[in-house]
Amino acid sequence: MNDFLDKTFYSTYKTKKMKNNKDIIVLTGAGQLGLAIARRLGYGNKIFVADWKLENAESISKILTEAGFDAVPFKVDISSRASVLALIAAAQKEGEISMFINAAGVSPSQASIEQILSVDLYGTSLLLEEFGKVIKPGGTGVVISSQSGYRMPALSAEQDRLLAMTPVEELLQLEMLQPANIKDTLHAYQMAKRANGKRVMAEAVKWGERGARVNSISPGIIITPLALDEINGPRGDFYKNMFAKSPAGRPGIADEVANVAELLLSKSGAFITGADFLIDGGATASYFYGPLQPEKN
């Protein structure tokens, strides 16, 4: 009987210990894309859902919790190093960070040039740097970027290198990012998304030193509240024309992005790092070689 009790106690203790030592997934950006990815990969882990608006983080955490996941909300400003470090510290108290998903950002219709560069460009670069210092060996990360990074004219090799390699705190001082050289919010967004891909490439080298991987995904029009704002905003006709004239003939859905994220974040993608995956139903192909070519519109 005592042996039975000892074994029962050990089993209970082991179970509790395992529960208290979960791997940690950190999701920045509490929206539909992040939710779809977290649902696909989050079971058995503790998920920190972080967002600039705490109510957004609470809403997504509630959905996950009611679906059986272990999720907690957290307020973060990804354009603040102190705020990002506070998020990392809170996550590390619960276990090792094994997965990082950045789906945070603002859009050309919602923000100013300064906000776009501060959040989408500087903030993403900051996250990649800080999470790259703490990601668990064997860990993975993914950044949600945008097809917009493919739409602007090619930059020079030196400009690409500067976007990839400039120290984070000096990024916004680059000549190409000064107000006089940014035409409008769309141009700022395109520059930010071009920088995302370059930063991921450069950070993949550093993450690799820890035995970790990081990639990015560049979605086209994916039906989310953010996309609906765009479609119903001042540039709505542009977006409707875009997916109407793309090979797929439609916008995408969040779960289609999660399909690719699952590959990149799982062991199935073990040989993939420093890469960007364009998921836009062929809209970019049509922009360069089909009916969406600017001179044909």
PDB file of C-alpha atoms in Angstrom:
ATOM      1  CA  MET A   1       0.000   0.000   0.000  1.00  0.00           C
ATOM      2  CA  ASN A   2       2.834   2.385   0.859  1.00  0.00           C
ATOM      3  CA  ASP A   3       4.504   1.610  -2.467  1.00  0.00           C
ATOM      4  CA  PHE A   4       1.236   2.451  -4.208  1.00  0.00           C
ATOM      5  CA  LEU A   5       0.961   5.767  -2.330  1.00  0.00           C
ATOM      6  CA  ASP A   6       4.573   6.585  -3.091  1.00  0.00           C
ATOM      7  CA  LYS A   7       4.031   5.924  -6.773  1.00  0.00           C
ATOM      8  CA  THR A   8       0.802   7.946  -6.772  1.00  0.00           C
ATOM      9  CA  PHE A   9       2.537  10.857  -5.042  1.00  0.00           C
ATOM     10  CA  TYR A  10       5.433  10.704  -7.487  1.00  0.00           C
ATOM     11  CA  SER A  11       3.075  10.596 -10.445  1.00  0.00           C
ATOM     12  CA  THR A  12       1.104  13.597  -9.142  1.00  0.00           C
ATOM     13  CA  TYR A  13       4.292  15.493  -8.373  1.00  0.00           C
ATOM     14  CA  LYS A  14       5.698  14.752 -11.807  1.00  0.00           C
ATOM     15  CA  THR A  15       2.485  15.879 -13.489  1.00  0.00           C
ATOM     16  CA  LYS A  16       2.448  19.147 -11.541  1.00  0.00           C
ATOM     17  CA  LYS A  17       6.097  19.712 -12.271  1.00  0.00           C
ATOM     18  CA  MET A  18       5.507  19.192 -15.972  1.00  0.00           C
ATOM     19  CA  LYS A  19       2.598  21.616 -15.881  1.00  0.00           C
ATOM     20  CA  ASN A  20       4.787  24.242 -14.224  1.00  0.00           C
ATOM     21  CA  ASN A  21       7.574  23.856 -16.769  1.00  0.00           C
ATOM     22  CA  LYS A  22       5.782  24.390 -20.028  1.00  0.00           C
ATOM     23  CA  ASP A  23       7.531  25.847 -22.997  1.00  0.00           C
ATOM     24  CA  ILE A  24       6.459  29.420 -23.612  1.00  0.00           C
ATOM     25  CA  ILE A  25       5.031  30.803 -26.828  1.00  0.00           C
ATOM     26  CA  VAL A  26       5.036  34.588 -27.094  1.00  0.00           C
ATOM     27  CA  LEU A  27       2.604  36.142 -29.549  1.00  0.00           C
ATOM     28  CA  THR A  28       2.855  39.869 -30.193  1.00  0.00           C
ATOM     29  CA  GLY A  29      -0.140  41.282 -32.005  1.00  0.00           C
ATOM     30  CA  ALA A  30      -3.503  40.024 -30.777  1.00  0.00           C
ATOM     31  CA  GLY A  31      -5.359  39.663 -34.045  1.00  0.00           C
ATOM     32  CA  GLN A  32      -6.836  36.996 -36.284  1.00  0.00           C
ATOM     33  CA  LEU A  33      -3.537  35.945 -37.873  1.00  0.00           C
ATOM     34  CA  GLY A  34      -1.807  35.489 -34.530  1.00  0.00           C
ATOM     35  CA  LEU A  35      -4.828  33.663 -33.151  1.00  0.00           C
ATOM     36  CA  ALA A  36      -4.906  31.229 -36.080  1.00  0.00           C
ATOM     37  CA  ILE A  37      -1.205  30.427 -35.659  1.00  0.00           C
ATOM     38  CA  ALA A  38      -1.434  30.093 -31.869  1.00  0.00           C
ATOM     39  CA  ARG A  39      -4.369  27.701 -32.150  1.00  0.00           C
ATOM     40  CA  ARG A  40      -2.401  25.561 -34.584  1.00  0.00           C
ATOM     41  CA  LEU A  41       0.741  25.303 -32.442  1.00  0.00           C
ATOM     42  CA  GLY A  42      -0.097  26.308 -28.905  1.00  0.00           C
ATOM     43  CA  TYR A  43      -1.515  23.216 -27.242  1.00  0.00           C
ATOM     44  CA  GLY A  44       0.602  21.959 -24.354  1.00  0.00           C
ATOM     45  CA  ASN A  45       2.464  25.265 -24.077  1.00  0.00           C
ATOM     46  CA  LYS A  46       1.795  28.475 -22.207  1.00  0.00           C
ATOM     47  CA  ILE A  47       0.930  31.324 -24.548  1.00  0.00           C
ATOM     48  CA  PHE A  48       1.652  34.956 -23.735  1.00  0.00           C
ATOM     49  CA  VAL A  49      -0.680  37.062 -25.866  1.00  0.00           C
ATOM     50  CA  ALA A  50       0.759  40.573 -26.006  1.00  0.00           C
ATOM     51  CA  ASP A  51      -0.714  43.655 -27.627  1.00  0.00           C
ATOM     52  CA  TRP A  52      -0.591  47.444 -27.419  1.00  0.00           C
ATOM     53  CA  LYS A  53      -4.262  47.342 -26.434  1.00  0.00           C
ATOM     54  CA  LEU A  54      -4.713  45.151 -23.383  1.00  0.00           C
ATOM     55  CA  GLU A  55      -8.367  44.573 -24.262  1.00  0.00           C
ATOM     56  CA  ASN A  56      -7.272  42.951 -27.546  1.00  0.00           C
ATOM     57  CA  ALA A  57      -4.865  40.672 -25.695  1.00  0.00           C
ATOM     58  CA  GLU A  58      -7.587  39.801 -23.202  1.00  0.00           C
ATOM     59  CA  SER A  59     -10.065  39.017 -25.975  1.00  0.00           C
ATOM     60  CA  ILE A  60      -7.713  36.642 -27.811  1.00  0.00           C
ATOM     61  CA  SER A  61      -6.582  35.057 -24.532  1.00  0.00           C
ATOM     62  CA  LYS A  62     -10.220  34.426 -23.615  1.00  0.00           C
ATOM     63  CA  ILE A  63     -10.873  32.688 -26.944  1.00  0.00           C
ATOM     64  CA  LEU A  64      -7.798  30.502 -26.482  1.00  0.00           C
ATOM     65  CA  THR A  65      -8.551  29.701 -22.834  1.00  0.00           C
ATOM     66  CA  GLU A  66     -12.137  28.727 -23.606  1.00  0.00           C
ATOM     67  CA  ALA A  67     -10.795  26.408 -26.312  1.00  0.00           C
ATOM     68  CA  GLY A  68      -8.568  24.602 -23.788  1.00  0.00           C
ATOM     69  CA  PHE A  69      -5.298  26.497 -24.219  1.00  0.00           C
ATOM     70  CA  ASP A  70      -3.191  28.030 -21.445  1.00  0.00           C
ATOM     71  CA  ALA A  71      -3.080  31.702 -22.431  1.00  0.00           C
ATOM     72  CA  VAL A  72      -2.460  34.938 -20.547  1.00  0.00           C
ATOM     73  CA  PRO A  73      -2.817  38.533 -21.795  1.00  0.00           C
ATOM     74  CA  PHE A  74      -0.013  41.081 -21.568  1.00  0.00           C
ATOM     75  CA  LYS A  75       0.246  44.736 -22.566  1.00  0.00           C
ATOM     76  CA  VAL A  76       3.281  45.604 -24.671  1.00  0.00           C
ATOM     77  CA  ASP A  77       4.518  48.479 -26.783  1.00  0.00           C
ATOM     78  CA  ILE A  78       6.835  46.871 -29.326  1.00  0.00           C
ATOM     79  CA  SER A  79       8.375  50.249 -30.137  1.00  0.00           C
ATOM     80  CA  SER A  80       9.686  50.457 -26.539  1.00  0.00           C
ATOM     81  CA  ARG A  81      12.699  48.371 -25.545  1.00  0.00           C
ATOM     82  CA  ALA A  82      11.742  48.595 -21.869  1.00  0.00           C
ATOM     83  CA  SER A  83       8.261  47.275 -22.645  1.00  0.00           C
ATOM     84  CA  VAL A  84       9.608  44.405 -24.758  1.00  0.00           C
ATOM     85  CA  LEU A  85      12.092  43.463 -22.031  1.00  0.00           C
ATOM     86  CA  ALA A  86       9.265  43.462 -19.458  1.00  0.00           C
ATOM     87  CA  LEU A  87       7.328  41.024 -21.664  1.00  0.00           C
ATOM     88  CA  ILE A  88      10.343  38.748 -21.997  1.00  0.00           C
ATOM     89  CA  ALA A  89      10.999  38.829 -18.255  1.00  0.00           C
ATOM     90  CA  ALA A  90       7.386  37.902 -17.484  1.00  0.00           C
ATOM     91  CA  ALA A  91       7.468  35.036 -19.973  1.00  0.00           C
ATOM     92  CA  GLN A  92      10.767  33.698 -18.651  1.00  0.00           C
ATOM     93  CA  LYS A  93       9.342  33.467 -15.149  1.00  0.00           C
ATOM     94  CA  GLU A  94       6.996  30.794 -16.490  1.00  0.00           C
ATOM     95  CA  GLY A  95       9.505  28.767 -18.521  1.00  0.00           C
ATOM     96  CA  GLU A  96      11.771  28.848 -21.555  1.00  0.00           C
ATOM     97  CA  ILE A  97      10.636  30.770 -24.620  1.00  0.00           C
ATOM     98  CA  SER A  98      10.505  28.177 -27.381  1.00  0.00           C
ATOM     99  CA  MET A  99       8.455  30.009 -29.977  1.00  0.00           C
ATOM    100  CA  PHE A 100       7.983  33.640 -30.965  1.00  0.00           C
ATOM    101  CA  ILE A 101       5.264  34.925 -33.290  1.00  0.00           C
ATOM    102  CA  ASN A 102       5.131  38.580 -34.273  1.00  0.00           C
ATOM    103  CA  ALA A 103       1.850  39.586 -35.874  1.00  0.00           C
ATOM    104  CA  ALA A 104       1.863  43.162 -34.577  1.00  0.00           C
ATOM    105  CA  GLY A 105       1.696  46.178 -36.826  1.00  0.00           C
ATOM    106  CA  VAL A 106      -0.212  49.180 -38.089  1.00  0.00           C
ATOM    107  CA  SER A 107      -1.486  49.837 -41.590  1.00  0.00           C
ATOM    108  CA  PRO A 108      -1.152  52.726 -44.076  1.00  0.00           C
ATOM    109  CA  SER A 109      -4.786  53.638 -43.551  1.00  0.00           C
ATOM    110  CA  GLN A 110      -4.551  53.651 -39.764  1.00  0.00           C
ATOM    111  CA  ALA A 111      -1.282  55.334 -38.902  1.00  0.00           C
ATOM    112  CA  SER A 112       1.106  58.142 -39.739  1.00  0.00           C
ATOM    113  CA  ILE A 113       4.466  57.720 -41.447  1.00  0.00           C
ATOM    114  CA  GLU A 114       6.205  58.079 -38.100  1.00  0.00           C
ATOM    115  CA  GLN A 115       4.001  55.463 -36.418  1.00  0.00           C
ATOM    116  CA  ILE A 116       4.503  52.961 -39.239  1.00  0.00           C
ATOM    117  CA  LEU A 117       8.278  53.289 -39.114  1.00  0.00           C
ATOM    118  CA  SER A 118       8.302  53.179 -35.313  1.00  0.00           C
ATOM    119  CA  VAL A 119       6.103  50.089 -34.980  1.00  0.00           C
ATOM    120  CA  ASP A 120       6.420  48.054 -38.171  1.00  0.00           C
ATOM    121  CA  LEU A 121      10.095  48.725 -38.863  1.00  0.00           C
ATOM    122  CA  TYR A 122      11.838  49.634 -35.610  1.00  0.00           C
ATOM    123  CA  GLY A 123       9.505  47.565 -33.401  1.00  0.00           C
ATOM    124  CA  THR A 124       9.886  44.399 -35.461  1.00  0.00           C
ATOM    125  CA  SER A 125      13.663  44.823 -35.554  1.00  0.00           C
ATOM    126  CA  LEU A 126      13.709  45.301 -31.787  1.00  0.00           C
ATOM    127  CA  LEU A 127      11.647  42.158 -31.209  1.00  0.00           C
ATOM    128  CA  LEU A 128      13.896  40.087 -33.448  1.00  0.00           C
ATOM    129  CA  GLU A 129      16.972  41.296 -31.605  1.00  0.00           C
ATOM    130  CA  GLU A 130      15.695  40.782 -28.062  1.00  0.00           C
ATOM    131  CA  PHE A 131      13.926  37.466 -28.623  1.00  0.00           C
ATOM    132  CA  GLY A 132      16.980  36.251 -30.501  1.00  0.00           C
ATOM    133  CA  LYS A 133      18.947  36.638 -27.273  1.00  0.00           C
ATOM    134  CA  VAL A 134      16.615  34.434 -25.228  1.00  0.00           C
ATOM    135  CA  ILE A 135      14.975  31.951 -27.595  1.00  0.00           C
ATOM    136  CA  LYS A 136      15.419  28.366 -26.458  1.00  0.00           C
ATOM    137  CA  PRO A 137      17.939  26.250 -28.407  1.00  0.00           C
ATOM    138  CA  GLY A 138      15.856  24.511 -31.041  1.00  0.00           C
ATOM    139  CA  GLY A 139      13.295  27.309 -30.801  1.00  0.00           C
ATOM    140  CA  THR A 140      11.591  29.009 -33.713  1.00  0.00           C
ATOM    141  CA  GLY A 141      10.189  32.361 -34.678  1.00  0.00           C
ATOM    142  CA  VAL A 142       8.055  33.864 -37.407  1.00  0.00           C
ATOM    143  CA  VAL A 143       7.338  37.461 -38.361  1.00  0.00           C
ATOM    144  CA  ILE A 144       4.177  38.391 -40.237  1.00  0.00           C
ATOM    145  CA  SER A 145       5.278  40.926 -42.837  1.00  0.00           C
ATOM    146  CA  SER A 146       3.403  41.875 -46.040  1.00  0.00           C
ATOM    147  CA  GLN A 147       3.374  41.566 -49.806  1.00  0.00           C
ATOM    148  CA  SER A 148       3.910  45.343 -49.817  1.00  0.00           C
ATOM    149  CA  GLY A 149       7.612  44.766 -49.346  1.00  0.00           C
ATOM    150  CA  TYR A 150       7.684  43.295 -52.853  1.00  0.00           C
ATOM    151  CA  ARG A 151       5.822  46.146 -54.550  1.00  0.00           C
ATOM    152  CA  MET A 152       8.328  48.979 -54.331  1.00  0.00           C
ATOM    153  CA  PRO A 153      11.265  49.295 -56.764  1.00  0.00           C
ATOM    154  CA  ALA A 154      14.384  47.357 -55.879  1.00  0.00           C
ATOM    155  CA  LEU A 155      16.780  49.018 -53.477  1.00  0.00           C
ATOM    156  CA  SER A 156      20.521  49.029 -53.974  1.00  0.00           C
ATOM    157  CA  ALA A 157      22.610  46.279 -52.387  1.00  0.00           C
ATOM    158  CA  GLU A 158      23.970  48.859 -49.936  1.00  0.00           C
ATOM    159  CA  GLN A 159      20.468  50.043 -48.952  1.00  0.00           C
ATOM    160  CA  ASP A 160      19.386  46.444 -48.379  1.00  0.00           C
ATOM    161  CA  ARG A 161      22.488  45.855 -46.269  1.00  0.00           C
ATOM    162  CA  LEU A 162      21.742  48.943 -44.183  1.00  0.00           C
ATOM    163  CA  LEU A 163      18.170  47.810 -43.543  1.00  0.00           C
ATOM    164  CA  ALA A 164      19.455  44.369 -42.548  1.00  0.00           C
ATOM    165  CA  MET A 165      22.506  45.249 -40.477  1.00  0.00           C
ATOM    166  CA  THR A 166      22.163  48.740 -39.004  1.00  0.00           C
ATOM    167  CA  PRO A 167      21.991  48.606 -35.172  1.00  0.00           C
ATOM    168  CA  VAL A 168      18.381  48.818 -34.075  1.00  0.00           C
ATOM    169  CA  GLU A 169      18.748  52.141 -32.279  1.00  0.00           C
ATOM    170  CA  GLU A 170      20.236  53.728 -35.403  1.00  0.00           C
ATOM    171  CA  LEU A 171      17.708  52.392 -37.919  1.00  0.00           C
ATOM    172  CA  LEU A 172      15.370  55.369 -37.956  1.00  0.00           C
ATOM    173  CA  GLN A 173      18.328  57.677 -38.532  1.00  0.00           C
ATOM    174  CA  LEU A 174      19.027  56.161 -41.957  1.00  0.00           C
ATOM    175  CA  GLU A 175      18.855  58.723 -44.764  1.00  0.00           C
ATOM    176  CA  MET A 176      16.385  56.625 -46.779  1.00  0.00           C
ATOM    177  CA  LEU A 177      13.943  56.683 -43.848  1.00  0.00           C
ATOM    178  CA  GLN A 178      13.943  60.424 -43.301  1.00  0.00           C
ATOM    179  CA  PRO A 179      10.619  62.231 -43.843  1.00  0.00           C
ATOM    180  CA  ALA A 180      11.871  63.995 -46.966  1.00  0.00           C
ATOM    181  CA  ASN A 181      12.523  60.612 -48.582  1.00  0.00           C
ATOM    182  CA  ILE A 182       9.210  58.962 -47.629  1.00  0.00           C
ATOM    183  CA  LYS A 183       6.406  59.934 -49.994  1.00  0.00           C
ATOM    184  CA  ASP A 184       3.382  58.800 -47.991  1.00  0.00           C
ATOM    185  CA  THR A 185       2.149  56.189 -45.520  1.00  0.00           C
ATOM    186  CA  LEU A 186       2.067  53.466 -48.176  1.00  0.00           C
ATOM    187  CA  HIS A 187       5.716  54.119 -49.021  1.00  0.00           C
ATOM    188  CA  ALA A 188       6.576  54.006 -45.304  1.00  0.00           C
ATOM    189  CA  TYR A 189       4.743  50.689 -45.009  1.00  0.00           C
ATOM    190  CA  GLN A 190       6.553  49.258 -48.028  1.00  0.00           C
ATOM    191  CA  MET A 191       9.904  50.294 -46.597  1.00  0.00           C
ATOM    192  CA  ALA A 192       9.023  48.761 -43.240  1.00  0.00           C
ATOM    193  CA  LYS A 193       8.030  45.462 -44.803  1.00  0.00           C
ATOM    194  CA  ARG A 194      11.125  45.395 -47.030  1.00  0.00           C
ATOM    195  CA  ALA A 195      13.161  45.929 -43.856  1.00  0.00           C
ATOM    196  CA  ASN A 196      11.319  43.097 -42.075  1.00  0.00           C
ATOM    197  CA  GLY A 197      12.519  40.569 -44.624  1.00  0.00           C
ATOM    198  CA  LYS A 198      16.090  41.859 -44.524  1.00  0.00           C
ATOM    199  CA  ARG A 199      16.197  41.899 -40.722  1.00  0.00           C
ATOM    200  CA  VAL A 200      14.911  38.314 -40.600  1.00  0.00           C
ATOM    201  CA  MET A 201      17.706  37.235 -42.923  1.00  0.00           C
ATOM    202  CA  ALA A 202      20.361  38.927 -40.800  1.00  0.00           C
ATOM    203  CA  GLU A 203      18.889  37.777 -37.487  1.00  0.00           C
ATOM    204  CA  ALA A 204      18.641  34.182 -38.737  1.00  0.00           C
ATOM    205  CA  VAL A 205      22.443  34.094 -38.633  1.00  0.00           C
ATOM    206  CA  LYS A 206      22.443  35.170 -34.977  1.00  0.00           C
ATOM    207  CA  TRP A 207      19.538  32.914 -34.037  1.00  0.00           C
ATOM    208  CA  GLY A 208      21.417  30.048 -35.646  1.00  0.00           C
ATOM    209  CA  GLU A 209      24.205  30.475 -33.118  1.00  0.00           C
ATOM    210  CA  ARG A 210      21.645  29.396 -30.499  1.00  0.00           C
ATOM    211  CA  GLY A 211      20.404  26.530 -32.649  1.00  0.00           C
ATOM    212  CA  ALA A 212      17.187  28.446 -33.345  1.00  0.00           C
ATOM    213  CA  ARG A 213      15.412  29.448 -36.559  1.00  0.00           C
ATOM    214  CA  VAL A 214      13.448  32.485 -37.686  1.00  0.00           C
ATOM    215  CA  ASN A 215      11.510  33.228 -40.885  1.00  0.00           C
ATOM    216  CA  SER A 216       8.917  35.660 -42.153  1.00  0.00           C
ATOM    217  CA  ILE A 217       5.634  35.407 -44.031  1.00  0.00           C
ATOM    218  CA  SER A 218       4.391  38.105 -46.400  1.00  0.00           C
ATOM    219  CA  PRO A 219       0.627  37.749 -46.773  1.00  0.00           C
ATOM    220  CA  GLY A 220      -1.454  39.519 -49.368  1.00  0.00           C
ATOM    221  CA  ILE A 221      -5.044  40.475 -48.633  1.00  0.00           C
ATOM    222  CA  ILE A 222      -6.141  38.241 -45.773  1.00  0.00           C
ATOM    223  CA  ILE A 223      -9.610  38.775 -44.356  1.00  0.00           C
ATOM    224  CA  THR A 224      -9.060  40.185 -40.872  1.00  0.00           C
ATOM    225  CA  PRO A 225     -10.440  43.280 -39.124  1.00  0.00           C
ATOM    226  CA  LEU A 226      -7.281  45.142 -40.210  1.00  0.00           C
ATOM    227  CA  ALA A 227      -7.796  44.142 -43.855  1.00  0.00           C
ATOM    228  CA  LEU A 228     -11.460  45.078 -43.697  1.00  0.00           C
ATOM    229  CA  ASP A 229     -10.410  48.546 -42.541  1.00  0.00           C
ATOM    230  CA  GLU A 230      -8.192  48.766 -45.612  1.00  0.00           C
ATOM    231  CA  ILE A 231     -10.835  47.413 -47.986  1.00  0.00           C
ATOM    232  CA  ASN A 232     -13.397  49.861 -46.628  1.00  0.00           C
ATOM    233  CA  GLY A 233     -10.907  52.721 -46.410  1.00  0.00           C
ATOM    234  CA  PRO A 234      -9.764  55.317 -48.932  1.00  0.00           C
ATOM    235  CA  ARG A 235      -7.707  52.722 -50.850  1.00  0.00           C
ATOM    236  CA  GLY A 236     -10.481  50.121 -50.877  1.00  0.00           C
ATOM    237  CA  ASP A 237     -10.928  50.067 -54.655  1.00  0.00           C
ATOM    238  CA  PHE A 238      -7.204  49.377 -55.049  1.00  0.00           C
ATOM    239  CA  TYR A 239      -7.396  46.312 -52.810  1.00  0.00           C
ATOM    240  CA  LYS A 240     -10.592  44.984 -54.388  1.00  0.00           C
ATOM    241  CA  ASN A 241      -9.015  45.311 -57.826  1.00  0.00           C
ATOM    242  CA  MET A 242      -5.897  43.564 -56.543  1.00  0.00           C
ATOM    243  CA  PHE A 243      -7.500  40.335 -55.498  1.00  0.00           C
ATOM    244  CA  ALA A 244     -10.007  40.382 -58.365  1.00  0.00           C
ATOM    245  CA  LYS A 245      -7.115  40.381 -60.868  1.00  0.00           C
ATOM    246  CA  SER A 246      -4.863  37.960 -59.011  1.00  0.00           C
ATOM    247  CA  PRO A 247      -4.594  34.316 -60.147  1.00  0.00           C
ATOM    248  CA  ALA A 248      -6.468  33.140 -57.053  1.00  0.00           C
ATOM    249  CA  GLY A 249      -9.227  35.673 -57.692  1.00  0.00           C
ATOM    250  CA  ARG A 250      -9.964  36.156 -54.011  1.00  0.00           C
ATOM    251  CA  PRO A 251      -8.496  37.288 -50.704  1.00  0.00           C
ATOM    252  CA  GLY A 252      -7.049  34.716 -48.332  1.00  0.00           C
ATOM    253  CA  ILE A 253      -8.054  33.656 -44.831  1.00  0.00           C
ATOM    254  CA  ALA A 254      -5.995  33.507 -41.652  1.00  0.00           C
ATOM    255  CA  ASP A 255      -5.866  29.718 -41.560  1.00  0.00           C
ATOM    256  CA  GLU A 256      -4.100  29.685 -44.922  1.00  0.00           C
ATOM    257  CA  VAL A 257      -1.320  31.771 -43.384  1.00  0.00           C
ATOM    258  CA  ALA A 258      -1.304  29.458 -40.359  1.00  0.00           C
ATOM    259  CA  ASN A 259      -0.701  26.514 -42.714  1.00  0.00           C
ATOM    260  CA  VAL A 260       2.647  28.009 -43.713  1.00  0.00           C
ATOM    261  CA  ALA A 261       3.462  29.185 -40.186  1.00  0.00           C
ATOM    262  CA  GLU A 262       2.932  25.641 -38.941  1.00  0.00           C
ATOM    263  CA  LEU A 263       5.566  24.407 -41.384  1.00  0.00           C
ATOM    264  CA  LEU A 264       8.043  27.126 -40.456  1.00  0.00           C
ATOM    265  CA  LEU A 265       7.580  26.806 -36.698  1.00  0.00           C
ATOM    266  CA  SER A 266       7.571  23.007 -36.538  1.00  0.00           C
ATOM    267  CA  LYS A 267      10.252  20.385 -37.055  1.00  0.00           C
ATOM    268  CA  SER A 268       8.950  19.873 -40.584  1.00  0.00           C
ATOM    269  CA  GLY A 269      10.674  23.160 -41.457  1.00  0.00           C
ATOM    270  CA  ALA A 270      13.970  22.314 -39.773  1.00  0.00           C
ATOM    271  CA  PHE A 271      16.045  23.312 -42.830  1.00  0.00           C
ATOM    272  CA  ILE A 272      14.237  26.628 -43.364  1.00  0.00           C
ATOM    273  CA  THR A 273      15.599  29.791 -41.766  1.00  0.00           C
ATOM    274  CA  GLY A 274      16.182  33.360 -42.875  1.00  0.00           C
ATOM    275  CA  ALA A 275      13.501  33.018 -45.549  1.00  0.00           C
ATOM    276  CA  ASP A 276      10.372  34.950 -46.481  1.00  0.00           C
ATOM    277  CA  PHE A 277       7.250  33.250 -47.833  1.00  0.00           C
ATOM    278  CA  LEU A 278       4.957  35.265 -50.079  1.00  0.00           C
ATOM    279  CA  ILE A 279       1.306  34.209 -49.642  1.00  0.00           C
ATOM    280  CA  ASP A 280      -0.820  36.493 -51.764  1.00  0.00           C
ATOM    281  CA  GLY A 281      -2.803  34.368 -54.209  1.00  0.00           C
ATOM    282  CA  GLY A 282      -0.446  35.424 -56.967  1.00  0.00           C
ATOM    283  CA  ALA A 283      -1.208  39.152 -56.666  1.00  0.00           C
ATOM    284  CA  THR A 284       2.466  40.096 -56.793  1.00  0.00           C
ATOM    285  CA  ALA A 285       2.980  37.888 -59.866  1.00  0.00           C
ATOM    286  CA  SER A 286       0.065  39.667 -61.521  1.00  0.00           C
ATOM    287  CA  TYR A 287       1.488  43.050 -60.485  1.00  0.00           C
ATOM    288  CA  PHE A 288       4.724  42.391 -62.354  1.00  0.00           C
ATOM    289  CA  TYR A 289       3.615  40.089 -65.167  1.00  0.00           C
ATOM    290  CA  GLY A 290      -0.176  40.166 -65.423  1.00  0.00           C
ATOM    291  CA  PRO A 291      -3.222  42.441 -65.492  1.00  0.00           C
ATOM    292  CA  LEU A 292      -2.177  44.271 -62.326  1.00  0.00           C
ATOM    293  CA  GLN A 293       0.904  45.772 -64.025  1.00  0.00           C
ATOM    294  CA  PRO A 294       0.771  49.534 -63.291  1.00  0.00           C
ATOM    295  CA  GLU A 295       1.012  50.538 -66.957  1.00  0.00           C
ATOM    296  CA  LYS A 296      -2.044  48.389 -67.762  1.00  0.00           C
ATOM    297  CA  ASN A 297      -4.300  49.893 -65.080  1.00  0.00           C
TER     298      ASN A 297
END
